[in-house]
Amino acid sequence: MANGTNQERSSPGLYTLLGQIADGLSTRLQIASIELSVARDNAGKAAFYGILAGFFGLFSLVFISIALLVVFWDEHRVFVACALAVFYTVIFLYLLGRARNFASTLPYSFAESKQIMQADVNSFRGALRRSQGTPEEAPAAGAAVQTKEADNAGK
C-alpha cells in the first residue's frame, strides 16, 4: 500500500513536469520557426541581388571585352584576347577563394536555439533526477569540448 501511495504522490509531479516540457517545446519550436523564416528571407534577398549583380556584371564585362578587341583588332588582337582571358581567370580564382573563405566562416545556423534547447534538456534531466530522488551529476569537464567538436564536425 505504501508503494501505491508513493506512485500517486509522484504522478502529479511527473504530469506537471511533462506539461512544462510540452509548453517549453512549443515555445522553442516557435522560436526556431521564426529564426528559420528570417534566415530564409535574408537568404532569398541576398541570392536575388547577387544573381542580378552577377548578370549585369557579366554583361558589362562582355561589352568591355568586345570594345577592347575591336579597338586593338588590327595590331594586337591575339595579345588582347589572351590578356582578357588571363584577367578573367585571375578574377574568377580570387572570387572563388573569397567565396570559400566566406562559407567556412559562416556562423552556425540556429546557434541560439541549440543553446536554449541544450539548457532545457539539462534542466529536464535535473528535474527528473530530483523527482526520482537521484543526486544530480556535475557535467564532465570535457563535455563542452566534445559538444563543440561535434558541432564543428557537422560543418
XYZ file of N, CA and C in Angstrom:
465
model
N 0.818 -1.182 0.000
C 0.000 0.000 0.000
C 0.869 1.255 0.000
N 1.998 1.168 0.617
C 2.905 2.310 0.640
C 3.409 2.615 -0.762
N 3.652 1.568 -1.579
C 4.103 1.801 -2.957
C 3.035 2.534 -3.762
N 1.786 2.164 -3.623
C 0.701 2.821 -4.344
C 0.591 4.285 -3.957
N 0.777 4.578 -2.682
C 0.713 5.957 -2.216
C 1.860 6.761 -2.793
N 3.066 6.195 -2.830
C 4.216 6.909 -3.395
C 4.023 7.175 -4.884
N 3.451 6.229 -5.619
C 3.221 6.431 -7.050
C 2.183 7.533 -7.262
N 1.156 7.549 -6.433
C 0.127 8.579 -6.578
C 0.710 9.947 -6.284
N 1.608 10.043 -5.337
C 2.209 11.335 -4.997
C 3.171 11.795 -6.089
N 3.919 10.876 -6.690
C 4.901 11.271 -7.701
C 4.249 11.520 -9.053
N 3.074 10.953 -9.307
C 2.419 11.118 -10.602
C 2.039 12.563 -10.895
N 1.401 13.296 -9.968
C 1.079 14.688 -10.288
C 2.334 15.509 -10.588
N 3.423 15.256 -9.880
C 4.674 15.961 -10.156
C 5.201 15.627 -11.536
N 5.077 14.364 -11.930
C 5.544 13.938 -13.238
C 4.676 14.540 -14.331
N 3.357 14.578 -14.128
C 2.465 15.185 -15.120
C 2.734 16.680 -15.250
N 2.980 17.331 -14.136
C 3.312 18.758 -14.173
C 4.604 18.971 -14.947
N 5.581 18.124 -14.676
C 6.866 18.217 -15.362
C 6.702 17.987 -16.855
N 5.917 16.984 -17.238
C 5.675 16.708 -18.652
C 4.923 17.854 -19.319
N 3.998 18.480 -18.602
C 3.275 19.641 -19.134
C 4.210 20.809 -19.374
N 5.122 21.031 -18.431
C 6.091 22.106 -18.597
C 7.012 21.833 -19.776
N 7.384 20.580 -19.951
C 8.243 20.208 -21.084
C 7.514 20.460 -22.402
N 6.249 20.083 -22.460
C 5.464 20.296 -23.682
C 5.335 21.784 -23.984
N 5.069 22.598 -22.954
C 4.976 24.038 -23.155
C 6.316 24.613 -23.615
N 7.390 24.168 -22.992
C 8.719 24.645 -23.374
C 9.074 24.252 -24.792
N 8.730 23.023 -25.166
C 8.999 22.572 -26.538
C 8.214 23.398 -27.540
N 6.980 23.704 -27.222
C 6.151 24.517 -28.113
C 6.784 25.892 -28.310
N 7.232 26.501 -27.216
C 7.872 27.817 -27.296
C 9.149 27.743 -28.113
N 9.957 26.715 -27.890
C 11.228 26.580 -28.614
C 10.999 26.359 -30.099
N 9.970 25.598 -30.442
C 9.660 25.379 -31.854
C 9.193 26.675 -32.525
N 8.453 27.495 -31.790
C 8.037 28.785 -32.335
C 9.248 29.678 -32.586
N 10.194 29.699 -31.649
C 11.407 30.497 -31.812
C 12.200 30.006 -33.015
N 12.352 28.694 -33.134
C 13.101 28.134 -34.262
C 12.415 28.442 -35.587
N 11.090 28.404 -35.625
C 10.389 28.705 -36.879
C 10.545 30.168 -37.257
N 10.572 31.053 -36.275
C 10.801 32.476 -36.558
C 12.214 32.679 -37.092
N 13.202 32.043 -36.462
C 14.581 32.156 -36.937
C 14.711 31.608 -38.354
N 14.046 30.502 -38.633
C 14.086 29.907 -39.973
C 13.467 30.847 -40.996
N 12.365 31.478 -40.645
C 11.700 32.408 -41.555
C 12.592 33.604 -41.870
N 13.230 34.163 -40.851
C 14.117 35.308 -41.057
C 15.326 34.898 -41.903
N 15.910 33.749 -41.606
C 17.065 33.275 -42.368
C 16.683 33.021 -43.825
N 15.516 32.452 -44.059
C 15.055 32.174 -45.426
C 14.847 33.478 -46.191
N 14.225 34.471 -45.551
C 14.002 35.756 -46.215
C 15.319 36.437 -46.560
N 16.249 36.442 -45.610
C 17.547 37.079 -45.853
C 18.313 36.364 -46.957
N 18.284 35.047 -46.958
C 18.986 34.288 -47.992
C 18.360 34.535 -49.364
N 17.047 34.627 -49.420
C 16.364 34.900 -50.680
C 16.720 36.258 -51.248
N 16.725 37.272 -50.387
C 17.089 38.620 -50.842
C 18.542 38.674 -51.302
N 19.428 38.060 -50.529
C 20.846 38.064 -50.900
C 21.066 37.329 -52.218
N 20.384 36.215 -52.411
C 20.524 35.460 -53.659
C 19.988 36.266 -54.838
N 18.855 36.919 -54.678
C 18.276 37.718 -55.753
C 19.221 38.835 -56.173
N 19.705 39.609 -55.199
C 20.601 40.715 -55.534
C 21.931 40.216 -56.079
N 22.420 39.095 -55.566
C 23.671 38.531 -56.070
C 23.550 38.069 -57.508
N 22.443 37.407 -57.838
C 22.223 36.947 -59.216
C 22.053 38.134 -60.154
N 21.307 39.133 -59.715
C 21.102 40.327 -60.534
C 22.420 41.058 -60.774
N 23.216 41.219 -59.730
C 24.514 41.886 -59.875
C 25.437 41.083 -60.789
N 25.448 39.777 -60.634
C 26.275 38.930 -61.497
C 25.849 39.022 -62.956
N 24.551 39.065 -63.196
C 24.022 39.156 -64.556
C 24.478 40.446 -65.233
N 24.297 41.593 -64.557
C 24.700 42.867 -65.150
C 26.220 43.016 -65.194
N 26.923 42.450 -64.220
C 28.383 42.467 -64.265
C 28.913 41.677 -65.443
N 28.279 40.548 -65.724
C 28.677 39.739 -66.884
C 28.452 40.498 -68.180
N 27.319 41.169 -68.297
C 27.070 41.976 -69.490
C 28.124 43.067 -69.657
N 28.461 43.756 -68.573
C 29.457 44.829 -68.689
C 30.820 44.266 -69.087
N 31.210 43.130 -68.540
C 32.493 42.537 -68.917
C 32.514 42.089 -70.378
N 31.399 41.546 -70.838
C 31.330 41.125 -72.248
C 31.474 42.333 -73.167
N 30.765 43.408 -72.879
C 30.836 44.577 -73.757
C 32.188 45.286 -73.672
N 32.789 45.315 -72.500
C 34.135 45.889 -72.389
C 35.138 45.047 -73.175
N 35.005 43.743 -73.078
C 35.903 42.848 -73.818
C 35.740 43.031 -75.322
N 34.506 43.114 -75.788
C 34.262 43.324 -77.215
C 34.851 44.661 -77.661
N 34.657 45.698 -76.833
C 35.201 47.016 -77.186
C 36.722 46.977 -77.281
N 37.383 46.314 -76.356
C 38.852 46.223 -76.401
C 39.316 45.437 -77.623
N 38.630 44.369 -77.940
C 39.006 43.594 -79.127
C 38.808 44.398 -80.413
N 37.745 45.179 -80.490
C 37.504 45.998 -81.683
C 38.580 47.074 -81.816
N 38.935 47.727 -80.709
C 39.938 48.788 -80.749
C 41.301 48.239 -81.171
N 41.683 47.088 -80.657
C 43.022 46.546 -80.942
C 42.987 45.433 -81.993
N 41.959 45.362 -82.816
C 41.816 44.272 -83.774
C 42.955 44.231 -84.794
N 43.378 45.359 -85.286
C 44.384 45.391 -86.348
C 45.776 45.004 -85.870
N 46.236 45.520 -84.731
C 47.620 45.300 -84.321
C 47.808 44.180 -83.292
N 46.970 44.118 -82.275
C 47.255 43.249 -81.118
C 46.062 42.386 -80.706
N 45.308 41.856 -81.635
C 44.094 41.120 -81.278
C 44.386 39.859 -80.460
N 45.440 39.111 -80.770
C 45.766 37.885 -80.029
C 46.222 38.234 -78.609
N 47.053 39.242 -78.494
C 47.525 39.656 -77.173
C 46.362 40.119 -76.287
N 45.463 40.920 -76.835
C 44.327 41.424 -76.047
C 43.408 40.275 -75.649
N 43.157 39.340 -76.553
C 42.299 38.192 -76.231
C 42.926 37.368 -75.107
N 44.225 37.129 -75.175
C 44.907 36.368 -74.115
C 44.930 37.144 -72.796
N 45.176 38.454 -72.870
C 45.188 39.281 -71.657
C 43.814 39.277 -70.989
N 42.745 39.349 -71.783
C 41.390 39.299 -71.219
C 41.118 37.943 -70.570
N 41.558 36.874 -71.213
C 41.355 35.536 -70.638
C 42.101 35.394 -69.317
N 43.337 35.888 -69.249
C 44.107 35.827 -68.004
C 43.440 36.687 -66.925
N 42.998 37.876 -67.307
C 42.329 38.776 -66.352
C 41.086 38.108 -65.759
N 40.250 37.508 -66.601
C 39.032 36.858 -66.117
C 39.347 35.638 -65.256
N 40.388 34.925 -65.602
C 40.777 33.759 -64.802
C 41.255 34.186 -63.420
N 42.048 35.244 -63.357
C 42.544 35.738 -62.060
C 41.372 36.229 -61.204
N 40.462 36.971 -61.792
C 39.295 37.458 -61.045
C 38.438 36.283 -60.569
N 38.243 35.280 -61.423
C 37.465 34.098 -61.045
C 38.106 33.385 -59.856
N 39.411 33.160 -59.909
C 40.093 32.462 -58.821
C 40.049 33.267 -57.519
N 40.184 34.579 -57.626
C 40.101 35.435 -56.438
C 38.707 35.334 -55.798
N 37.671 35.459 -56.626
C 36.304 35.394 -56.093
C 35.971 34.008 -55.564
N 36.485 32.967 -56.196
C 36.281 31.616 -55.699
C 36.917 31.442 -54.319
N 38.125 31.973 -54.149
C 38.790 31.917 -52.843
C 38.018 32.686 -51.786
N 37.493 33.859 -52.152
C 36.701 34.647 -51.203
C 35.420 33.910 -50.815
N 34.777 33.268 -51.788
C 33.536 32.531 -51.506
C 33.812 31.363 -50.564
N 34.903 30.641 -50.797
C 35.246 29.517 -49.915
C 35.568 30.016 -48.507
N 36.298 31.125 -48.405
C 36.627 31.693 -47.101
C 35.358 32.156 -46.383
N 34.472 32.788 -47.113
C 33.210 33.248 -46.527
C 32.377 32.079 -46.023
N 32.286 31.043 -46.843
C 31.482 29.873 -46.464
C 32.066 29.161 -45.243
N 33.380 29.161 -45.107
C 33.988 28.463 -43.972
C 33.871 29.253 -42.671
N 33.602 30.559 -42.739
C 33.494 31.374 -41.524
C 32.060 31.726 -41.168
N 31.083 31.160 -41.871
C 29.686 31.450 -41.541
C 29.355 30.928 -40.144
N 28.539 31.670 -39.407
C 28.138 31.160 -38.091
C 27.200 29.976 -38.247
N 27.111 29.194 -37.184
C 26.212 28.044 -37.191
C 24.771 28.514 -37.273
N 23.969 27.784 -38.003
C 22.539 28.088 -38.069
C 21.885 27.711 -36.747
N 21.002 28.533 -36.299
C 20.215 28.285 -35.094
C 21.083 28.053 -33.855
N 22.184 28.772 -33.751
C 23.078 28.590 -32.612
C 22.369 28.898 -31.292
N 21.581 29.976 -31.273
C 20.885 30.337 -30.035
C 19.833 29.287 -29.673
N 19.116 28.806 -30.667
C 18.095 27.784 -30.389
C 18.740 26.514 -29.863
N 19.895 26.147 -30.428
C 20.598 24.951 -29.952
C 21.007 25.116 -28.489
N 21.514 26.304 -28.131
C 21.919 26.543 -26.748
C 20.717 26.490 -25.807
N 19.617 27.101 -26.205
C 18.416 27.116 -25.363
C 17.887 25.703 -25.178
N 17.844 24.941 -26.277
C 17.333 23.574 -26.176
C 18.253 22.694 -25.344
N 19.564 22.896 -25.445
C 20.501 22.124 -24.619
C 20.297 22.472 -23.145
N 20.088 23.751 -22.841
C 19.818 24.146 -21.456
C 18.504 23.533 -20.971
N 17.504 23.477 -21.858
C 16.232 22.852 -21.491
C 16.407 21.371 -21.192
N 17.180 20.692 -22.020
C 17.421 19.258 -21.807
C 18.136 19.045 -20.481
N 19.153 19.863 -20.204
C 19.876 19.744 -18.928
C 18.954 20.032 -17.747
N 18.085 21.031 -17.888
C 17.136 21.361 -16.830
C 16.152 20.218 -16.614
N 15.684 19.626 -17.703
C 14.757 18.497 -17.607
C 15.426 17.315 -16.922
N 16.657 17.041 -17.294
C 17.375 15.928 -16.666
C 17.524 16.159 -15.168
N 17.850 17.384 -14.790
C 17.985 17.701 -13.370
C 16.663 17.566 -12.633
N 15.587 18.058 -13.246
C 14.275 17.958 -12.614
C 13.831 16.501 -12.503
N 14.142 15.712 -13.517
C 13.787 14.299 -13.489
C 14.560 13.576 -12.384
N 15.842 13.894 -12.258
C 16.657 13.274 -11.195
C 16.157 13.682 -9.810
N 15.793 14.974 -9.681
C 15.289 15.434 -8.382
C 13.967 14.756 -8.044
N 13.107 14.562 -9.071
C 11.814 13.925 -8.803
C 11.986 12.452 -8.441
N 13.073 11.831 -8.899
C 13.335 10.438 -8.563
C 14.178 10.302 -7.305
N 14.658 11.418 -6.791
C 15.469 11.382 -5.582
C 16.925 11.032 -5.866
N 17.351 11.053 -7.126
C 18.734 10.760 -7.500
C 19.539 12.057 -7.453
N 20.719 12.041 -6.847
C 21.519 13.270 -6.814
C 21.960 13.654 -8.237
N 22.038 14.968 -8.472
C 22.453 15.451 -9.796
C 23.939 15.256 -9.972
N 24.310 14.947 -11.210
C 25.721 14.771 -11.532
C 26.250 16.063 -12.121
N 27.473 16.396 -11.767
C 28.120 17.562 -12.363
C 28.568 17.180 -13.765
N 28.421 18.090 -14.747
C 28.855 17.764 -16.103
C 30.362 17.556 -16.149
N 30.765 16.616 -16.964
C 32.190 16.321 -17.103
C 32.902 17.514 -17.724
N 34.164 17.673 -17.399
C 34.935 18.810 -17.893
C 35.049 18.774 -19.409
N 35.136 17.623 -20.012
C 35.300 17.509 -21.456
C 33.994 17.536 -22.210
N 32.843 17.636 -21.527
C 31.547 17.577 -22.205
C 31.354 18.768 -23.127
N 31.714 19.963 -22.667
C 31.548 21.154 -23.504
C 32.466 21.094 -24.712
N 33.664 20.594 -24.540
C 34.607 20.490 -25.647
C 34.095 19.487 -26.665
N 33.538 18.364 -26.198
C 33.025 17.353 -27.112
C 31.860 17.906 -27.912
N 31.000 18.717 -27.293
C 29.864 19.298 -27.996
C 30.343 20.236 -29.087
N 31.328 21.079 -28.782
C 31.852 21.996 -29.786
C 32.514 21.241 -30.918
N 33.232 20.172 -30.609
C 33.878 19.380 -31.648
C 32.841 18.701 -32.524
N 31.747 18.250 -31.927
C 30.683 17.617 -32.706
C 30.021 18.656 -33.616
N 29.821 19.893 -33.121
C 29.257 20.947 -33.957
C 30.167 21.262 -35.131
N 31.474 21.326 -34.880
C 32.413 21.620 -35.954
C 32.471 20.483 -36.962
N 32.261 19.258 -36.518
C 32.284 18.126 -37.442
C 31.125 18.193 -38.408
N 29.985 18.753 -37.984
C 28.827 18.864 -38.845
C 28.957 19.952 -39.888
N 29.923 20.811 -39.743
C 30.102 21.919 -40.674
C 30.576 21.400 -41.931
